[in-house]
Amino acid sequence: MVSAAHRAAVDCRLAGRLLCPAPRVRRAFRDSRVLCHTAGCGYTFEEDSMILTDLLKLWKKTSLVDEATAQCVEMLRIGQQMFAYSLGVLMDNECEVEDIYAMDRTLNHGEIAVRRMIAEHLAVNPQEDAIPALFLATIVGDIERIGDYCKNLIELAHHYPEKLEGPYIDRIRAVKLDVARMYDDTMKAYAENDASLAASVMERHAELARTCDGLTDRLLAEQQMCGRDAIIRALLIRFLKRVSAHLKNVASSLVNPYHKLGYKPDGTPDDRDE
């Protein structure tokens, strides 16, 4: 009969094999002054943990990194199309010729595909690419959420078919343009592993978040605007801010170690929603 102590020892060794990086990766972490400690193997990630750009340089491109990264880039591209299209319908009365729900389902399927690739890869070879897998599994959720907000924008257009004009709209259009530029730069940074450009996206989100919060505060204090007009503006500001936040999270994967994804490099949130 196998003793409880023996089972615990086996579990500990298994945990060590699952959580401890392969020797080549352990050497890379040591070179970066990363001390590792997991159960039974003597390795732990500390503050100098590597970011995604470093990891992609260290690991040979595997099917996981190739296919899952390509899927994320394609999802970003589709999300960008959805973003431009939904805002055109809502803000400029463009004809609704695309099925936003079908586009969103494409993002959903992409997220599922990335998760499946990660699960299959780690099930077969858990010692390879574990950290990039964590990055990809996290940011693919941010990309998928962008599609959800684009659906929300189209649904706003259904409730407010008039062209958006009047108070606050010029400011909101400026925010929209800022987010569109952030989208371009996030895609470029992610495709090219450009940490400097990604950092600029994070900084611009922090400024944009403050702008959106200021506009929302002014709307809350508004005495002259009818409720319907105020609600449509407040929701539009909110959705633009959230798309920006998800782009910032994707960009942060090129700047921050895994445990600080979505946060400023010092680990603090950059707007009051987080």
PDB file of C-alpha atoms in Angstrom:
ATOM      1  CA  MET A   1       0.000   0.000   0.000  1.00  0.00           C
ATOM      2  CA  VAL A   2       1.344   3.434  -0.968  1.00  0.00           C
ATOM      3  CA  SER A   3       1.818   5.681   2.027  1.00  0.00           C
ATOM      4  CA  ALA A   4       0.521   9.238   2.226  1.00  0.00           C
ATOM      5  CA  ALA A   5       4.107  10.446   2.553  1.00  0.00           C
ATOM      6  CA  HIS A   6       5.077   8.639  -0.649  1.00  0.00           C
ATOM      7  CA  ARG A   7       2.116  10.117  -2.545  1.00  0.00           C
ATOM      8  CA  ALA A   8       3.036  13.584  -1.289  1.00  0.00           C
ATOM      9  CA  ALA A   9       6.612  13.124  -2.494  1.00  0.00           C
ATOM     10  CA  VAL A  10       5.402  12.037  -5.933  1.00  0.00           C
ATOM     11  CA  ASP A  11       3.016  15.000  -6.116  1.00  0.00           C
ATOM     12  CA  CYS A  12       5.858  17.323  -5.192  1.00  0.00           C
ATOM     13  CA  ARG A  13       8.111  15.929  -7.930  1.00  0.00           C
ATOM     14  CA  LEU A  14       5.300  16.197 -10.470  1.00  0.00           C
ATOM     15  CA  ALA A  15       4.678  19.794  -9.450  1.00  0.00           C
ATOM     16  CA  GLY A  16       8.346  20.503  -9.916  1.00  0.00           C
ATOM     17  CA  ARG A  17       8.346  19.064 -13.438  1.00  0.00           C
ATOM     18  CA  LEU A  18       5.199  20.957 -14.395  1.00  0.00           C
ATOM     19  CA  LEU A  19       6.186  24.328 -12.980  1.00  0.00           C
ATOM     20  CA  CYS A  20       9.933  24.433 -13.403  1.00  0.00           C
ATOM     21  CA  PRO A  21      11.138  25.754 -16.778  1.00  0.00           C
ATOM     22  CA  ALA A  22      13.328  23.642 -19.029  1.00  0.00           C
ATOM     23  CA  PRO A  23      17.103  23.839 -18.367  1.00  0.00           C
ATOM     24  CA  ARG A  24      17.717  26.219 -21.275  1.00  0.00           C
ATOM     25  CA  VAL A  25      15.078  28.571 -19.909  1.00  0.00           C
ATOM     26  CA  ARG A  26      16.340  28.266 -16.320  1.00  0.00           C
ATOM     27  CA  ARG A  27      19.749  29.416 -17.508  1.00  0.00           C
ATOM     28  CA  ALA A  28      18.159  32.390 -19.265  1.00  0.00           C
ATOM     29  CA  PHE A  29      16.276  33.352 -16.117  1.00  0.00           C
ATOM     30  CA  ARG A  30      19.452  33.080 -14.034  1.00  0.00           C
ATOM     31  CA  ASP A  31      21.237  35.327 -16.515  1.00  0.00           C
ATOM     32  CA  SER A  32      18.497  37.894 -15.925  1.00  0.00           C
ATOM     33  CA  ARG A  33      18.955  37.688 -12.157  1.00  0.00           C
ATOM     34  CA  VAL A  34      15.689  35.800 -11.702  1.00  0.00           C
ATOM     35  CA  LEU A  35      15.660  33.459  -8.728  1.00  0.00           C
ATOM     36  CA  CYS A  36      13.154  30.658  -9.043  1.00  0.00           C
ATOM     37  CA  HIS A  37      11.490  28.418  -6.457  1.00  0.00           C
ATOM     38  CA  THR A  38       8.591  26.043  -7.083  1.00  0.00           C
ATOM     39  CA  ALA A  39       7.525  23.109  -4.969  1.00  0.00           C
ATOM     40  CA  GLY A  40      10.263  20.521  -4.909  1.00  0.00           C
ATOM     41  CA  CYS A  41      12.536  22.092  -7.519  1.00  0.00           C
ATOM     42  CA  GLY A  42      14.030  25.233  -5.975  1.00  0.00           C
ATOM     43  CA  TYR A  43      12.804  27.877  -8.419  1.00  0.00           C
ATOM     44  CA  THR A  44      10.666  31.040  -7.870  1.00  0.00           C
ATOM     45  CA  PHE A  45       9.990  34.089 -10.027  1.00  0.00           C
ATOM     46  CA  GLU A  46      10.856  37.403  -8.429  1.00  0.00           C
ATOM     47  CA  GLU A  47      10.640  41.036  -9.465  1.00  0.00           C
ATOM     48  CA  ASP A  48      13.010  40.813 -12.438  1.00  0.00           C
ATOM     49  CA  SER A  49      10.812  38.283 -14.240  1.00  0.00           C
ATOM     50  CA  MET A  50      11.041  38.489 -17.985  1.00  0.00           C
ATOM     51  CA  ILE A  51       8.510  40.179 -20.217  1.00  0.00           C
ATOM     52  CA  LEU A  52       7.029  38.691 -23.366  1.00  0.00           C
ATOM     53  CA  THR A  53       9.491  40.392 -25.717  1.00  0.00           C
ATOM     54  CA  ASP A  54      12.413  38.794 -23.851  1.00  0.00           C
ATOM     55  CA  LEU A  55      10.782  35.386 -23.812  1.00  0.00           C
ATOM     56  CA  LEU A  56      10.016  35.383 -27.520  1.00  0.00           C
ATOM     57  CA  LYS A  57      13.684  36.064 -28.205  1.00  0.00           C
ATOM     58  CA  LEU A  58      14.821  33.224 -25.947  1.00  0.00           C
ATOM     59  CA  TRP A  59      12.483  30.480 -27.035  1.00  0.00           C
ATOM     60  CA  LYS A  60      12.712  28.944 -30.447  1.00  0.00           C
ATOM     61  CA  LYS A  61       9.466  29.505 -32.274  1.00  0.00           C
ATOM     62  CA  THR A  62       7.267  26.542 -31.508  1.00  0.00           C
ATOM     63  CA  SER A  63       3.898  25.711 -32.964  1.00  0.00           C
ATOM     64  CA  LEU A  64       2.334  27.203 -29.830  1.00  0.00           C
ATOM     65  CA  VAL A  65       4.092  30.543 -30.117  1.00  0.00           C
ATOM     66  CA  ASP A  66       3.691  30.701 -33.891  1.00  0.00           C
ATOM     67  CA  GLU A  67       0.059  29.693 -34.136  1.00  0.00           C
ATOM     68  CA  ALA A  68      -1.285  31.302 -30.978  1.00  0.00           C
ATOM     69  CA  THR A  69       0.533  34.586 -31.617  1.00  0.00           C
ATOM     70  CA  ALA A  70      -0.687  34.655 -35.214  1.00  0.00           C
ATOM     71  CA  GLN A  71      -4.221  33.999 -33.980  1.00  0.00           C
ATOM     72  CA  CYS A  72      -3.975  36.908 -31.531  1.00  0.00           C
ATOM     73  CA  VAL A  73      -2.723  39.243 -34.268  1.00  0.00           C
ATOM     74  CA  GLU A  74      -5.616  38.206 -36.519  1.00  0.00           C
ATOM     75  CA  MET A  75      -8.073  38.765 -33.669  1.00  0.00           C
ATOM     76  CA  LEU A  76      -6.644  42.242 -33.119  1.00  0.00           C
ATOM     77  CA  ARG A  77      -7.153  42.973 -36.819  1.00  0.00           C
ATOM     78  CA  ILE A  78     -10.783  41.828 -36.726  1.00  0.00           C
ATOM     79  CA  GLY A  79     -11.383  43.807 -33.541  1.00  0.00           C
ATOM     80  CA  GLN A  80     -10.000  46.905 -35.211  1.00  0.00           C
ATOM     81  CA  GLN A  81     -12.418  46.461 -38.108  1.00  0.00           C
ATOM     82  CA  MET A  82     -15.292  46.041 -35.659  1.00  0.00           C
ATOM     83  CA  PHE A  83     -14.230  49.151 -33.755  1.00  0.00           C
ATOM     84  CA  ALA A  84     -14.124  51.387 -36.834  1.00  0.00           C
ATOM     85  CA  TYR A  85     -17.338  49.945 -38.228  1.00  0.00           C
ATOM     86  CA  SER A  86     -19.404  50.194 -35.034  1.00  0.00           C
ATOM     87  CA  LEU A  87     -18.366  53.795 -34.407  1.00  0.00           C
ATOM     88  CA  GLY A  88     -19.164  54.710 -37.999  1.00  0.00           C
ATOM     89  CA  VAL A  89     -22.671  53.333 -37.551  1.00  0.00           C
ATOM     90  CA  LEU A  90     -23.195  55.014 -34.180  1.00  0.00           C
ATOM     91  CA  MET A  91     -21.544  58.386 -34.685  1.00  0.00           C
ATOM     92  CA  ASP A  92     -21.875  59.004 -38.420  1.00  0.00           C
ATOM     93  CA  ASN A  93     -25.070  57.158 -39.362  1.00  0.00           C
ATOM     94  CA  GLU A  94     -23.242  54.823 -41.716  1.00  0.00           C
ATOM     95  CA  CYS A  95     -25.316  51.950 -43.042  1.00  0.00           C
ATOM     96  CA  GLU A  96     -25.241  48.804 -40.953  1.00  0.00           C
ATOM     97  CA  VAL A  97     -24.065  46.378 -43.624  1.00  0.00           C
ATOM     98  CA  GLU A  98     -21.943  44.007 -41.530  1.00  0.00           C
ATOM     99  CA  ASP A  99     -23.119  41.406 -39.035  1.00  0.00           C
ATOM    100  CA  ILE A 100     -21.321  42.554 -35.898  1.00  0.00           C
ATOM    101  CA  TYR A 101     -22.460  39.440 -34.044  1.00  0.00           C
ATOM    102  CA  ALA A 102     -20.894  37.148 -36.637  1.00  0.00           C
ATOM    103  CA  MET A 103     -17.656  39.124 -36.373  1.00  0.00           C
ATOM    104  CA  ASP A 104     -17.779  38.787 -32.605  1.00  0.00           C
ATOM    105  CA  ARG A 105     -18.303  35.042 -32.893  1.00  0.00           C
ATOM    106  CA  THR A 106     -15.105  34.918 -34.943  1.00  0.00           C
ATOM    107  CA  LEU A 107     -13.272  36.501 -32.010  1.00  0.00           C
ATOM    108  CA  ASN A 108     -14.901  34.051 -29.611  1.00  0.00           C
ATOM    109  CA  HIS A 109     -13.770  31.122 -31.738  1.00  0.00           C
ATOM    110  CA  GLY A 110     -10.296  32.619 -31.924  1.00  0.00           C
ATOM    111  CA  GLU A 111     -10.072  32.857 -28.148  1.00  0.00           C
ATOM    112  CA  ILE A 112     -11.186  29.245 -27.809  1.00  0.00           C
ATOM    113  CA  ALA A 113      -8.622  28.184 -30.414  1.00  0.00           C
ATOM    114  CA  VAL A 114      -5.782  29.943 -28.591  1.00  0.00           C
ATOM    115  CA  ARG A 115      -6.784  28.376 -25.280  1.00  0.00           C
ATOM    116  CA  ARG A 116      -7.007  24.953 -26.913  1.00  0.00           C
ATOM    117  CA  MET A 117      -3.555  25.309 -28.493  1.00  0.00           C
ATOM    118  CA  ILE A 118      -2.105  26.326 -25.146  1.00  0.00           C
ATOM    119  CA  ALA A 119      -3.787  23.472 -23.275  1.00  0.00           C
ATOM    120  CA  GLU A 120      -2.748  20.869 -25.841  1.00  0.00           C
ATOM    121  CA  HIS A 121       0.821  22.101 -25.957  1.00  0.00           C
ATOM    122  CA  LEU A 122       1.271  22.195 -22.191  1.00  0.00           C
ATOM    123  CA  ALA A 123      -0.410  18.824 -21.745  1.00  0.00           C
ATOM    124  CA  VAL A 124       2.125  17.230 -24.080  1.00  0.00           C
ATOM    125  CA  ASN A 125       5.186  19.269 -23.136  1.00  0.00           C
ATOM    126  CA  PRO A 126       4.620  21.253 -19.932  1.00  0.00           C
ATOM    127  CA  GLN A 127       8.269  22.253 -19.564  1.00  0.00           C
ATOM    128  CA  GLU A 128       8.374  24.289 -22.777  1.00  0.00           C
ATOM    129  CA  ASP A 129       6.887  27.744 -23.339  1.00  0.00           C
ATOM    130  CA  ALA A 130       4.889  27.857 -20.099  1.00  0.00           C
ATOM    131  CA  ILE A 131       5.440  31.577 -19.524  1.00  0.00           C
ATOM    132  CA  PRO A 132       4.578  32.697 -23.093  1.00  0.00           C
ATOM    133  CA  ALA A 133       1.490  30.501 -22.772  1.00  0.00           C
ATOM    134  CA  LEU A 134       0.414  32.445 -19.681  1.00  0.00           C
ATOM    135  CA  PHE A 135       0.889  35.741 -21.514  1.00  0.00           C
ATOM    136  CA  LEU A 136      -1.102  34.573 -24.528  1.00  0.00           C
ATOM    137  CA  ALA A 137      -3.897  33.047 -22.446  1.00  0.00           C
ATOM    138  CA  THR A 138      -4.314  36.372 -20.651  1.00  0.00           C
ATOM    139  CA  ILE A 139      -4.154  38.862 -23.498  1.00  0.00           C
ATOM    140  CA  VAL A 140      -6.410  36.838 -25.794  1.00  0.00           C
ATOM    141  CA  GLY A 141      -9.191  37.553 -23.304  1.00  0.00           C
ATOM    142  CA  ASP A 142      -8.537  41.284 -23.597  1.00  0.00           C
ATOM    143  CA  ILE A 143      -8.714  41.083 -27.376  1.00  0.00           C
ATOM    144  CA  GLU A 144     -11.997  39.181 -27.238  1.00  0.00           C
ATOM    145  CA  ARG A 145     -13.493  41.776 -24.882  1.00  0.00           C
ATOM    146  CA  ILE A 146     -12.881  44.513 -27.452  1.00  0.00           C
ATOM    147  CA  GLY A 147     -15.356  42.724 -29.697  1.00  0.00           C
ATOM    148  CA  ASP A 148     -17.950  42.759 -26.925  1.00  0.00           C
ATOM    149  CA  TYR A 149     -17.681  46.535 -26.587  1.00  0.00           C
ATOM    150  CA  CYS A 150     -18.032  46.923 -30.349  1.00  0.00           C
ATOM    151  CA  LYS A 151     -21.290  44.973 -30.111  1.00  0.00           C
ATOM    152  CA  ASN A 152     -22.378  47.359 -27.366  1.00  0.00           C
ATOM    153  CA  LEU A 153     -21.634  50.321 -29.641  1.00  0.00           C
ATOM    154  CA  ILE A 154     -23.852  48.880 -32.376  1.00  0.00           C
ATOM    155  CA  GLU A 155     -26.594  48.276 -29.830  1.00  0.00           C
ATOM    156  CA  LEU A 156     -26.337  51.922 -28.788  1.00  0.00           C
ATOM    157  CA  ALA A 157     -26.849  52.866 -32.433  1.00  0.00           C
ATOM    158  CA  HIS A 158     -30.048  50.814 -32.476  1.00  0.00           C
ATOM    159  CA  HIS A 159     -31.362  52.838 -29.542  1.00  0.00           C
ATOM    160  CA  TYR A 160     -30.119  56.167 -30.904  1.00  0.00           C
ATOM    161  CA  PRO A 161     -30.429  56.159 -34.717  1.00  0.00           C
ATOM    162  CA  GLU A 162     -29.944  59.930 -35.050  1.00  0.00           C
ATOM    163  CA  LYS A 163     -26.552  61.347 -35.949  1.00  0.00           C
ATOM    164  CA  LEU A 164     -24.666  62.271 -32.802  1.00  0.00           C
ATOM    165  CA  GLU A 165     -24.301  66.034 -32.629  1.00  0.00           C
ATOM    166  CA  GLY A 166     -24.309  68.744 -29.999  1.00  0.00           C
ATOM    167  CA  PRO A 167     -22.615  69.144 -26.605  1.00  0.00           C
ATOM    168  CA  TYR A 168     -19.653  66.883 -25.780  1.00  0.00           C
ATOM    169  CA  ILE A 169     -19.633  65.192 -29.189  1.00  0.00           C
ATOM    170  CA  ASP A 170     -16.542  66.995 -30.490  1.00  0.00           C
ATOM    171  CA  ARG A 171     -14.648  65.957 -27.361  1.00  0.00           C
ATOM    172  CA  ILE A 172     -15.870  62.384 -27.730  1.00  0.00           C
ATOM    173  CA  ARG A 173     -14.770  62.330 -31.375  1.00  0.00           C
ATOM    174  CA  ALA A 174     -11.304  63.393 -30.264  1.00  0.00           C
ATOM    175  CA  VAL A 175     -11.257  60.504 -27.780  1.00  0.00           C
ATOM    176  CA  LYS A 176     -12.363  58.133 -30.546  1.00  0.00           C
ATOM    177  CA  LEU A 177      -9.458  59.253 -32.744  1.00  0.00           C
ATOM    178  CA  ASP A 178      -7.026  58.777 -29.865  1.00  0.00           C
ATOM    179  CA  VAL A 179      -8.244  55.215 -29.299  1.00  0.00           C
ATOM    180  CA  ALA A 180      -8.030  54.489 -33.040  1.00  0.00           C
ATOM    181  CA  ARG A 181      -4.387  55.621 -33.051  1.00  0.00           C
ATOM    182  CA  MET A 182      -3.711  53.525 -29.964  1.00  0.00           C
ATOM    183  CA  TYR A 183      -5.183  50.550 -31.796  1.00  0.00           C
ATOM    184  CA  ASP A 184      -2.829  51.074 -34.738  1.00  0.00           C
ATOM    185  CA  ASP A 185       0.159  51.349 -32.426  1.00  0.00           C
ATOM    186  CA  THR A 186      -0.843  48.350 -30.304  1.00  0.00           C
ATOM    187  CA  MET A 187      -1.051  46.160 -33.395  1.00  0.00           C
ATOM    188  CA  LYS A 188       2.278  47.448 -34.671  1.00  0.00           C
ATOM    189  CA  ALA A 189       3.963  47.028 -31.290  1.00  0.00           C
ATOM    190  CA  TYR A 190       2.618  43.508 -30.834  1.00  0.00           C
ATOM    191  CA  ALA A 191       3.493  42.388 -34.362  1.00  0.00           C
ATOM    192  CA  GLU A 192       7.029  43.807 -34.111  1.00  0.00           C
ATOM    193  CA  ASN A 193       7.724  43.189 -30.383  1.00  0.00           C
ATOM    194  CA  ASP A 194       8.237  46.938 -29.953  1.00  0.00           C
ATOM    195  CA  ALA A 195       8.307  47.533 -26.195  1.00  0.00           C
ATOM    196  CA  SER A 196       8.907  51.272 -26.557  1.00  0.00           C
ATOM    197  CA  LEU A 197       5.813  51.757 -28.694  1.00  0.00           C
ATOM    198  CA  ALA A 198       3.820  49.547 -26.329  1.00  0.00           C
ATOM    199  CA  ALA A 199       4.905  51.699 -23.383  1.00  0.00           C
ATOM    200  CA  SER A 200       3.645  54.790 -25.194  1.00  0.00           C
ATOM    201  CA  VAL A 201       0.246  53.104 -25.632  1.00  0.00           C
ATOM    202  CA  MET A 202       0.113  52.499 -21.888  1.00  0.00           C
ATOM    203  CA  GLU A 203       0.980  56.115 -21.140  1.00  0.00           C
ATOM    204  CA  ARG A 204      -1.622  57.423 -23.569  1.00  0.00           C
ATOM    205  CA  HIS A 205      -4.295  55.213 -22.033  1.00  0.00           C
ATOM    206  CA  ALA A 206      -3.617  56.725 -18.620  1.00  0.00           C
ATOM    207  CA  GLU A 207      -4.149  60.208 -20.054  1.00  0.00           C
ATOM    208  CA  LEU A 208      -7.213  59.137 -22.027  1.00  0.00           C
ATOM    209  CA  ALA A 209      -8.732  57.523 -18.935  1.00  0.00           C
ATOM    210  CA  ARG A 210      -8.433  60.812 -17.071  1.00  0.00           C
ATOM    211  CA  THR A 211     -10.078  62.639 -19.985  1.00  0.00           C
ATOM    212  CA  CYS A 212     -12.964  60.163 -20.044  1.00  0.00           C
ATOM    213  CA  ASP A 213     -13.436  60.413 -16.291  1.00  0.00           C
ATOM    214  CA  GLY A 214     -13.556  64.204 -16.545  1.00  0.00           C
ATOM    215  CA  LEU A 215     -16.190  64.072 -19.285  1.00  0.00           C
ATOM    216  CA  THR A 216     -18.261  61.616 -17.269  1.00  0.00           C
ATOM    217  CA  ASP A 217     -18.079  63.826 -14.188  1.00  0.00           C
ATOM    218  CA  ARG A 218     -19.283  66.790 -16.230  1.00  0.00           C
ATOM    219  CA  LEU A 219     -22.173  64.756 -17.620  1.00  0.00           C
ATOM    220  CA  LEU A 220     -23.203  63.743 -14.119  1.00  0.00           C
ATOM    221  CA  ALA A 221     -23.372  67.400 -13.156  1.00  0.00           C
ATOM    222  CA  GLU A 222     -25.265  68.347 -16.333  1.00  0.00           C
ATOM    223  CA  GLN A 223     -28.548  70.144 -15.658  1.00  0.00           C
ATOM    224  CA  GLN A 224     -29.688  71.099 -19.159  1.00  0.00           C
ATOM    225  CA  MET A 225     -29.335  67.890 -21.173  1.00  0.00           C
ATOM    226  CA  CYS A 226     -32.187  65.408 -21.469  1.00  0.00           C
ATOM    227  CA  GLY A 227     -31.636  61.994 -19.926  1.00  0.00           C
ATOM    228  CA  ARG A 228     -31.512  60.129 -23.245  1.00  0.00           C
ATOM    229  CA  ASP A 229     -28.772  62.347 -24.669  1.00  0.00           C
ATOM    230  CA  ALA A 230     -26.754  62.181 -21.459  1.00  0.00           C
ATOM    231  CA  ILE A 231     -27.005  58.383 -21.273  1.00  0.00           C
ATOM    232  CA  ILE A 232     -25.855  57.827 -24.854  1.00  0.00           C
ATOM    233  CA  ARG A 233     -22.854  60.080 -24.310  1.00  0.00           C
ATOM    234  CA  ALA A 234     -21.930  58.530 -20.975  1.00  0.00           C
ATOM    235  CA  LEU A 235     -22.102  54.993 -22.363  1.00  0.00           C
ATOM    236  CA  LEU A 236     -20.113  55.932 -25.458  1.00  0.00           C
ATOM    237  CA  ILE A 237     -17.392  57.477 -23.302  1.00  0.00           C
ATOM    238  CA  ARG A 238     -17.388  54.396 -21.115  1.00  0.00           C
ATOM    239  CA  PHE A 239     -17.066  51.959 -24.016  1.00  0.00           C
ATOM    240  CA  LEU A 240     -14.251  53.972 -25.609  1.00  0.00           C
ATOM    241  CA  LYS A 241     -12.392  53.994 -22.315  1.00  0.00           C
ATOM    242  CA  ARG A 242     -12.781  50.236 -21.902  1.00  0.00           C
ATOM    243  CA  VAL A 243     -11.517  49.504 -25.422  1.00  0.00           C
ATOM    244  CA  SER A 244      -8.519  51.689 -24.623  1.00  0.00           C
ATOM    245  CA  ALA A 245      -7.975  49.777 -21.375  1.00  0.00           C
ATOM    246  CA  HIS A 246      -7.946  46.416 -23.146  1.00  0.00           C
ATOM    247  CA  LEU A 247      -5.474  47.747 -25.715  1.00  0.00           C
ATOM    248  CA  LYS A 248      -3.322  48.923 -22.824  1.00  0.00           C
ATOM    249  CA  ASN A 249      -3.457  45.442 -21.316  1.00  0.00           C
ATOM    250  CA  VAL A 250      -2.290  43.885 -24.583  1.00  0.00           C
ATOM    251  CA  ALA A 251       0.496  46.461 -24.855  1.00  0.00           C
ATOM    252  CA  SER A 252       1.556  45.802 -21.265  1.00  0.00           C
ATOM    253  CA  SER A 253       2.540  42.243 -22.220  1.00  0.00           C
ATOM    254  CA  LEU A 254       5.480  43.761 -24.096  1.00  0.00           C
ATOM    255  CA  VAL A 255       6.508  45.966 -21.178  1.00  0.00           C
ATOM    256  CA  ASN A 256       5.698  44.148 -17.928  1.00  0.00           C
ATOM    257  CA  PRO A 257       6.437  40.717 -16.483  1.00  0.00           C
ATOM    258  CA  TYR A 258       3.465  38.374 -16.322  1.00  0.00           C
ATOM    259  CA  HIS A 259       2.393  39.166 -12.763  1.00  0.00           C
ATOM    260  CA  LYS A 260       2.071  42.875 -13.660  1.00  0.00           C
ATOM    261  CA  LEU A 261       0.081  42.501 -16.868  1.00  0.00           C
ATOM    262  CA  GLY A 262      -2.455  45.306 -17.194  1.00  0.00           C
ATOM    263  CA  TYR A 263      -0.756  47.493 -14.590  1.00  0.00           C
ATOM    264  CA  LYS A 264       1.812  50.235 -14.695  1.00  0.00           C
ATOM    265  CA  PRO A 265       5.394  48.947 -14.370  1.00  0.00           C
ATOM    266  CA  ASP A 266       5.334  49.786 -10.650  1.00  0.00           C
ATOM    267  CA  GLY A 267       2.311  47.508 -10.216  1.00  0.00           C
ATOM    268  CA  THR A 268      -0.276  50.240  -9.604  1.00  0.00           C
ATOM    269  CA  PRO A 269      -3.456  50.777 -11.653  1.00  0.00           C
ATOM    270  CA  ASP A 270      -3.510  53.731 -14.016  1.00  0.00           C
ATOM    271  CA  ASP A 271      -7.151  54.715 -13.726  1.00  0.00           C
ATOM    272  CA  ARG A 272      -9.815  54.610 -11.067  1.00  0.00           C
ATOM    273  CA  ASP A 273     -11.653  51.649 -12.609  1.00  0.00           C
ATOM    274  CA  GLU A 274      -8.820  49.221 -11.925  1.00  0.00           C
TER     275      GLU A 274
END
